[in-house]
Short mmCIF file of C-alpha atoms in Angstrom, two decimals:
data_model
loop_
_atom_site.label_atom_id
_atom_site.label_comp_id
_atom_site.label_asym_id
_atom_site.label_seq_id
_atom_site.Cartn_x
_atom_site.Cartn_y
_atom_site.Cartn_z
CA UNK N 135 48.90 87.79 83.31
CA UNK N 136 51.41 88.25 86.08
CA UNK N 137 54.31 85.88 85.79
CA UNK N 138 55.47 84.14 88.91
CA UNK N 139 58.97 84.94 90.08
CA UNK N 140 61.49 82.50 88.66
CA UNK N 141 62.78 79.95 91.15
CA UNK N 142 66.29 78.61 90.94
CA UNK N 143 68.18 75.71 92.39
CA UNK N 144 70.10 77.03 95.36
CA UNK N 145 71.83 73.79 96.24
CA UNK N 146 75.16 74.98 94.81
CA UNK N 147 74.55 78.59 95.70
CA UNK N 148 74.46 81.66 93.46
CA UNK N 149 77.61 82.70 91.59
CA UNK N 150 78.38 86.15 92.98
CA UNK N 151 82.16 86.04 92.59
CA UNK N 152 82.49 88.53 89.73
CA UNK N 153 79.95 90.93 91.16
CA UNK N 154 81.32 91.05 94.67
CA UNK N 155 84.96 91.17 93.59
CA UNK N 156 84.31 94.61 92.10
CA UNK N 157 82.58 96.15 95.11
CA UNK N 158 84.54 98.88 96.96
CA UNK N 159 83.38 97.65 100.40
CA UNK N 160 84.03 94.42 102.28
CA UNK N 161 81.32 91.82 101.60
CA UNK N 162 80.83 88.23 102.74
CA UNK N 163 78.24 85.89 101.23
CA UNK N 164 76.90 83.37 103.75
CA UNK N 165 74.90 80.24 102.89
CA UNK N 166 71.87 78.91 104.78
CA UNK N 167 74.15 76.92 107.11
CA UNK N 168 75.92 80.17 108.06
CA UNK N 169 79.07 79.16 106.21
CA UNK N 170 81.13 81.55 104.11
CA UNK N 171 80.51 81.09 100.37
CA UNK N 172 82.29 84.18 98.99
CA UNK N 173 84.53 86.97 100.28
CA UNK N 174 85.66 89.84 98.07
CA UNK N 175 89.09 91.48 97.98
CA UNK N 176 88.07 94.34 100.27
CA UNK N 177 86.92 91.76 102.82
CA UNK N 178 90.24 89.91 102.54
CA UNK N 179 92.09 93.15 103.26
CA UNK N 180 89.85 94.14 106.17
CA UNK N 181 89.95 90.73 107.89
CA UNK N 182 93.52 89.99 106.77
CA UNK N 183 92.42 86.57 105.53
CA UNK N 184 92.44 85.12 102.04
CA UNK N 185 89.09 84.01 100.64
CA UNK N 186 90.29 80.42 100.27
CA UNK N 187 90.93 80.31 104.03
CA UNK N 188 87.35 81.41 104.72
CA UNK N 189 85.39 79.34 102.19
CA UNK N 190 83.19 76.75 103.84
CA UNK N 191 84.04 77.96 107.33
CA UNK N 192 81.29 78.86 109.81
CA UNK N 193 80.86 82.60 110.03
CA UNK N 194 81.35 82.35 113.79
CA UNK N 195 84.87 81.01 113.18
CA UNK N 196 85.74 84.17 111.21
CA UNK N 197 84.15 86.92 113.29
CA UNK N 198 81.75 87.48 116.16
CA UNK N 199 78.65 89.22 114.80
CA UNK N 200 77.09 92.03 116.87
CA UNK N 201 74.43 90.86 119.26
CA UNK N 202 70.87 92.08 118.94
CA UNK N 203 68.35 92.01 121.75
CA UNK N 204 65.62 91.25 119.19
CA UNK N 205 65.63 88.12 116.99
CA UNK N 206 66.91 88.63 113.43
CA UNK N 207 64.05 88.89 110.93
CA UNK N 208 63.73 88.62 107.18
CA UNK N 209 64.41 92.31 106.73
CA UNK N 210 68.06 92.01 107.70
CA UNK N 211 70.02 93.65 110.47
CA UNK N 212 72.33 96.65 110.84
CA UNK N 213 74.64 97.86 113.60
CA UNK N 214 76.62 101.04 113.10
CA UNK N 215 80.04 101.97 114.46
CA UNK N 216 80.39 98.74 116.44
CA UNK N 217 83.51 96.85 117.42
CA UNK N 218 83.52 93.22 116.33
CA UNK N 219 85.99 90.60 117.49
CA UNK N 220 87.93 88.67 114.87
CA UNK N 221 88.56 85.02 115.63
CA UNK N 222 92.16 85.34 114.38
CA UNK N 223 92.69 87.92 117.10
CA UNK N 224 92.10 91.64 117.43
CA UNK N 225 89.06 93.79 116.83
CA UNK N 226 87.84 96.07 114.08
CA UNK N 227 85.31 98.91 114.20
CA UNK N 228 82.75 98.72 111.40
CA UNK N 229 79.24 99.42 110.22
CA UNK N 230 77.84 95.87 110.12
CA UNK N 231 74.90 95.16 107.76
CA UNK N 232 73.18 91.82 107.10
CA UNK N 233 70.94 91.64 104.02
CA UNK N 234 68.80 88.75 102.82
CA UNK N 235 69.21 87.69 99.15
CA UNK N 236 65.95 87.61 97.24
CA UNK N 237 65.16 84.26 95.56
CA UNK N 238 67.81 82.47 97.60
CA UNK N 239 66.17 81.47 100.89
CA UNK N 240 68.61 81.44 103.77
CA UNK N 241 71.40 83.15 101.85
CA UNK N 242 72.60 86.57 102.98
CA UNK N 243 75.31 89.15 102.42
CA UNK N 244 77.24 90.72 105.27
CA UNK N 245 78.68 94.14 104.45
CA UNK N 246 81.44 95.56 106.62
CA UNK N 247 82.03 99.28 106.21
CA UNK N 248 85.32 99.91 107.99
CA UNK N 249 84.37 102.82 110.26
CA UNK N 250 87.91 103.25 111.54
CA UNK N 251 89.28 103.32 107.98
CA UNK N 252 86.68 105.88 106.96
CA UNK N 253 87.71 108.10 109.82
CA UNK N 254 91.35 107.47 109.04
CA UNK N 255 90.85 108.38 105.37
CA UNK N 256 89.08 111.55 106.49
CA UNK N 257 91.85 112.14 108.96
CA UNK N 258 94.32 111.97 106.07
CA UNK N 259 92.88 115.26 104.85
CA UNK N 260 93.25 116.76 108.32
CA UNK N 261 96.81 115.61 108.72
CA UNK N 262 97.68 116.71 105.17
CA UNK N 263 96.36 120.17 106.08
CA UNK N 264 98.30 120.11 109.34
CA UNK N 265 101.36 119.01 107.39
CA UNK N 266 101.07 122.00 105.06
CA UNK N 267 100.88 124.33 108.06
CA UNK N 268 103.89 122.62 109.62
CA UNK N 269 105.80 122.95 106.34
CA UNK N 270 105.33 126.73 106.49
CA UNK N 271 106.44 126.85 110.13
CA UNK N 272 109.45 124.66 109.47
CA UNK N 273 110.52 126.73 106.46
CA UNK N 274 110.34 129.92 108.52
CA UNK N 275 112.34 128.38 111.38
CA UNK N 276 114.98 127.09 108.98
CA UNK N 277 115.38 130.53 107.40
CA UNK N 278 115.36 132.51 110.64
CA UNK N 279 117.53 130.24 112.79
CA UNK N 280 120.01 128.26 110.74
CA UNK N 281 122.08 131.17 109.43
CA UNK N 282 122.71 132.72 112.90
CA UNK N 283 123.71 129.29 114.20
CA UNK N 284 126.87 129.28 112.10
CA UNK N 285 127.93 132.55 113.76
CA UNK N 286 127.16 131.21 117.23
CA UNK N 287 129.25 128.12 116.57
CA UNK N 288 132.17 130.22 115.32
CA UNK N 289 132.05 132.39 118.43
CA UNK N 290 132.02 129.31 120.66
CA UNK N 291 135.09 127.96 118.91
CA UNK N 292 136.92 131.24 119.49
CA UNK N 293 135.96 131.23 123.16
CA UNK N 294 137.43 127.75 123.56
CA UNK N 295 140.90 129.24 123.16
CA UNK N 296 140.46 131.22 126.39
CA UNK N 297 141.26 129.84 129.83
CA UNK N 298 138.47 128.15 131.79
CA UNK N 299 135.99 128.41 128.93
CA UNK N 300 136.43 124.96 127.37
CA UNK N 301 133.65 123.22 129.30
CA UNK N 302 131.16 126.00 128.64
CA UNK N 303 131.95 126.26 124.96
CA UNK N 304 131.77 122.46 124.56
CA UNK N 305 128.23 122.68 125.92
CA UNK N 306 127.37 125.52 123.53
CA UNK N 307 128.81 123.64 120.56
CA UNK N 308 126.92 120.46 121.44
CA UNK N 309 123.62 122.29 121.76
CA UNK N 310 124.16 124.16 118.50
CA UNK N 311 124.84 120.87 116.72
CA UNK N 312 121.68 119.40 118.22
CA UNK N 313 119.52 122.32 117.07
CA UNK N 314 121.12 122.27 113.61
CA UNK N 315 120.34 118.55 113.30
CA UNK N 316 116.70 119.25 114.22
CA UNK N 317 116.46 121.96 111.59
CA UNK N 318 118.01 119.67 108.99
CA UNK N 319 115.19 117.21 109.74
CA UNK N 320 112.62 119.97 109.42
CA UNK N 321 114.09 120.94 106.05
CA UNK N 322 113.66 117.33 104.92
CA UNK N 323 110.01 117.72 105.85
CA UNK N 324 109.67 120.93 103.80
CA UNK N 325 111.19 119.44 100.63
CA UNK N 326 108.45 119.58 97.99
CA UNK N 327 110.52 118.39 95.03
CA UNK N 328 108.87 115.43 93.23
CA UNK N 329 110.36 112.03 93.92
CA UNK N 330 111.93 109.96 91.14
CA UNK N 331 109.57 106.98 90.97
CA UNK N 332 110.79 103.87 89.13
CA UNK N 333 109.91 100.16 89.30
CA UNK N 334 112.13 98.48 91.89
CA UNK N 335 112.63 95.02 93.33
CA UNK N 336 111.82 95.71 96.98
CA UNK N 337 113.80 92.82 98.46
CA UNK N 338 117.40 94.13 98.09
CA UNK N 339 116.22 97.39 99.69
CA UNK N 340 114.54 95.61 102.61
CA UNK N 341 117.61 93.42 103.10
CA UNK N 342 119.85 96.51 103.16
CA UNK N 343 117.57 98.21 105.72
CA UNK N 344 117.59 95.08 107.87
CA UNK N 345 121.40 94.84 107.82
CA UNK N 346 121.75 98.53 108.69
CA UNK N 347 119.36 98.06 111.64
CA UNK N 348 121.13 94.94 112.95
CA UNK N 349 124.51 96.67 112.73
CA UNK N 350 123.34 99.65 114.77
CA UNK N 351 120.15 100.61 116.57
CA UNK N 352 118.55 97.16 116.22
CA UNK N 353 121.43 94.96 117.37
CA UNK N 354 119.42 93.90 120.44
CA UNK N 355 116.42 92.75 118.40
CA UNK N 356 115.53 89.70 116.35
CA UNK N 357 114.35 90.91 112.92
CA UNK N 358 112.37 88.22 111.14
CA UNK N 359 111.33 88.17 107.48
CA UNK N 360 107.92 87.05 106.25
CA UNK N 361 107.99 87.68 102.53
CA UNK N 362 105.75 86.90 99.59
CA UNK N 363 108.29 85.42 97.12
CA UNK N 364 106.18 86.33 94.08
CA UNK N 365 105.95 90.06 94.77
CA UNK N 366 106.25 92.09 91.53
CA UNK N 367 108.30 95.31 91.23
CA UNK N 368 106.97 98.28 93.20
CA UNK N 369 106.82 101.91 92.00
CA UNK N 370 109.02 103.82 94.48
CA UNK N 371 111.81 106.29 95.02
CA UNK N 372 114.60 104.10 96.41
CA UNK N 373 116.12 106.64 98.82
CA UNK N 374 112.73 107.75 100.15
CA UNK N 375 111.62 104.14 100.69
CA UNK N 376 114.86 103.27 102.49
CA UNK N 377 114.37 106.32 104.73
CA UNK N 378 110.79 105.22 105.48
CA UNK N 379 111.72 101.62 106.33
CA UNK N 380 114.73 102.61 108.46
CA UNK N 381 112.61 105.11 110.39
CA UNK N 382 109.95 102.46 111.09
CA UNK N 383 112.59 99.88 112.08
CA UNK N 384 114.22 102.38 114.44
CA UNK N 385 110.88 103.21 116.05
CA UNK N 386 110.12 99.51 116.41
CA UNK N 387 113.50 98.75 117.97
CA UNK N 388 112.95 101.50 120.53
CA UNK N 389 109.42 100.22 121.23
CA UNK N 390 110.66 96.68 122.09
CA UNK N 391 113.73 97.76 124.03
CA UNK N 392 112.30 96.52 127.33
CA UNK N 393 110.74 93.33 125.92
CA UNK N 394 112.31 90.06 127.05
CA UNK N 395 111.62 88.52 123.63
CA UNK N 396 112.13 91.68 121.52
CA UNK N 397 111.10 90.87 117.98
CA UNK N 398 110.45 92.79 114.76
CA UNK N 399 108.94 91.31 111.60
CA UNK N 400 109.40 92.67 108.10
CA UNK N 401 106.53 91.36 105.97
CA UNK N 402 105.37 91.75 102.39
CA UNK N 403 102.21 90.67 100.60
CA UNK N 404 100.34 91.22 97.35
CA UNK N 405 96.73 92.30 97.94
CA UNK N 406 94.68 91.49 94.85
CA UNK N 407 91.95 94.03 94.22
CA UNK N 408 93.22 96.51 96.81
CA UNK N 409 92.35 100.02 95.60
CA UNK N 410 92.22 103.07 97.83
CA UNK N 411 91.82 106.80 97.30
CA UNK N 412 95.07 108.30 98.60
CA UNK N 413 93.19 111.43 99.70
CA UNK N 414 89.56 112.63 99.83
CA UNK N 415 88.33 113.66 96.38
CA UNK N 416 91.05 111.68 94.64
CA UNK N 417 90.18 108.69 92.42
CA UNK N 418 90.77 105.22 93.78
CA UNK N 419 93.96 103.64 92.52
CA UNK N 420 95.38 100.14 92.87
CA UNK N 421 97.77 99.83 95.81
CA UNK N 422 98.43 96.10 95.89
CA UNK N 423 101.98 96.07 97.31
CA UNK N 424 101.95 95.75 101.09
CA UNK N 425 105.03 96.24 103.28
CA UNK N 426 104.61 95.83 107.03
CA UNK N 427 106.90 96.58 109.96
CA UNK N 428 105.53 94.68 112.97
CA UNK N 429 106.81 94.67 116.53
CA UNK N 430 105.76 93.06 119.81
CA UNK N 431 106.16 96.20 121.89
CA UNK N 432 103.41 97.80 124.00
CA UNK N 433 102.33 100.25 121.30
CA UNK N 434 101.92 104.02 121.59
CA UNK N 435 99.87 105.67 124.34
CA UNK N 436 96.15 105.45 123.59
CA UNK N 437 95.69 109.22 123.61
CA UNK N 438 98.02 109.74 120.64
CA UNK N 439 97.39 106.53 118.66
CA UNK N 440 95.02 108.33 116.25
CA UNK N 441 97.49 111.18 115.73
CA UNK N 442 100.78 109.35 115.18
CA UNK N 443 101.32 110.85 111.73
CA UNK N 444 100.58 114.43 112.76
CA UNK N 445 103.60 116.72 112.92
CA UNK N 446 105.04 117.41 116.40
CA UNK N 447 103.15 114.49 118.00
CA UNK N 448 105.39 111.96 119.76
CA UNK N 449 105.02 109.25 122.40
CA UNK N 450 108.69 109.51 123.37
CA UNK N 451 109.83 112.05 125.99
CA UNK N 452 112.75 113.05 123.79
CA UNK N 453 110.78 112.79 120.55
CA UNK N 454 110.30 115.75 118.22
CA UNK N 455 107.26 114.37 116.39
CA UNK N 456 108.73 114.71 112.91
CA UNK N 457 109.75 111.13 112.12
CA UNK N 458 106.34 109.60 111.36
CA UNK N 459 105.08 112.85 109.82
CA UNK N 460 107.99 112.64 107.38
CA UNK N 461 107.29 108.94 106.77
CA UNK N 462 103.66 109.76 105.95
CA UNK N 463 104.72 112.57 103.60
CA UNK N 464 107.20 110.37 101.72
CA UNK N 465 104.72 107.52 101.33
CA UNK N 466 102.04 109.90 100.05
CA UNK N 467 104.56 111.48 97.66
CA UNK N 468 105.04 107.98 96.20
CA UNK N 469 101.28 107.65 95.68
CA UNK N 470 100.74 105.28 98.62
CA UNK N 471 99.31 105.31 102.11
CA UNK N 472 100.57 104.20 105.52
CA UNK N 473 98.34 102.94 108.32
CA UNK N 474 98.86 102.08 111.96
CA UNK N 475 97.05 99.27 113.79
CA UNK N 476 97.26 97.01 116.82
CA UNK N 477 96.49 93.48 115.65
CA UNK N 478 96.59 89.88 116.78
CA UNK N 479 96.69 88.05 120.09
CA UNK N 480 98.73 89.16 121.90
CA UNK N 481 98.44 92.55 120.20
CA UNK N 482 101.27 93.57 117.90
CA UNK N 483 102.06 97.03 116.54
CA UNK N 484 101.68 97.10 112.74
CA UNK N 485 102.73 99.89 110.38
CA UNK N 486 101.29 98.91 106.99
CA UNK N 487 102.50 100.64 103.80
CA UNK N 488 100.41 100.21 100.64
CA UNK N 489 102.15 101.16 97.38
CA UNK N 490 101.45 100.94 93.64
CA UNK N 491 102.85 98.19 91.50
CA UNK N 492 105.79 99.06 89.26
CA UNK N 493 104.68 100.40 85.91
CA UNK N 494 101.18 101.19 87.26
#
């Protein structure tokens, strides 16, 4: 005798919290009235909204689903590599999949595979490979050029004692100093010594970086703080992290230089359940500590936005393209990742650093 399929009371909805919390992709559960019943941690990170802010809200108030020229049927719906608008502002490119839930009429899951993130994670491998090539080039340049520079500088100083040569030798000395400074930066990029990672309270470091910025390159900018007061210690190298944050603050201050309301925001958050593979083939690891440097500048040119962390790529005429490549290297050396995005309305430039918790 064939047993009939068990029916259940769906008035309160199925309890999918534990199951969906563990999934490595963003998933929403939507009830028959098209209201959000569950959202897992990956979904919170992708949409930048906490689950409690989404519960009970109409799906249409969270995101605009892709349109289909044919009516949705009971077999679900899928749209790949599409850009969906988020009601909080901004857009995200995803593979969007609706699936009906058996035994729960009207209930469905919506899975959002972040297409841009997938490409970006794949791109991490490309830029890591490019970084290794650049490390070799930088090491060669440092070896072949830096030693002769000391001789050139000495000769210029001797020439300065002659009549009529002061202006010329000042120019030579200035240019030598400029090239030496560039090579020093390239040597920073080639440093492969392991960082000293220890649990740190991030807030004194961020406060120090903010004060350094306001005393110098960022004196024309308002630097706001938007901190999670309950953030636990983060596993970092203090000097490397300070270098990363100062570099991002300097870039942000230059980006908003022509803005009438120039503004930078330093933000922190704890992302429960956030786990990402730092590189292809590597196991996923928890990276719950989020540090963001946000500015209201125009953002980088569209043609280089996907290559900001590649060595020798720069959107500034005078840029050398090593700053963000070094930032990416230092963050990866600490076991984290850094991402770039344009988010919100009006769009803001966001550099988001994800790092492991102290003691992890």
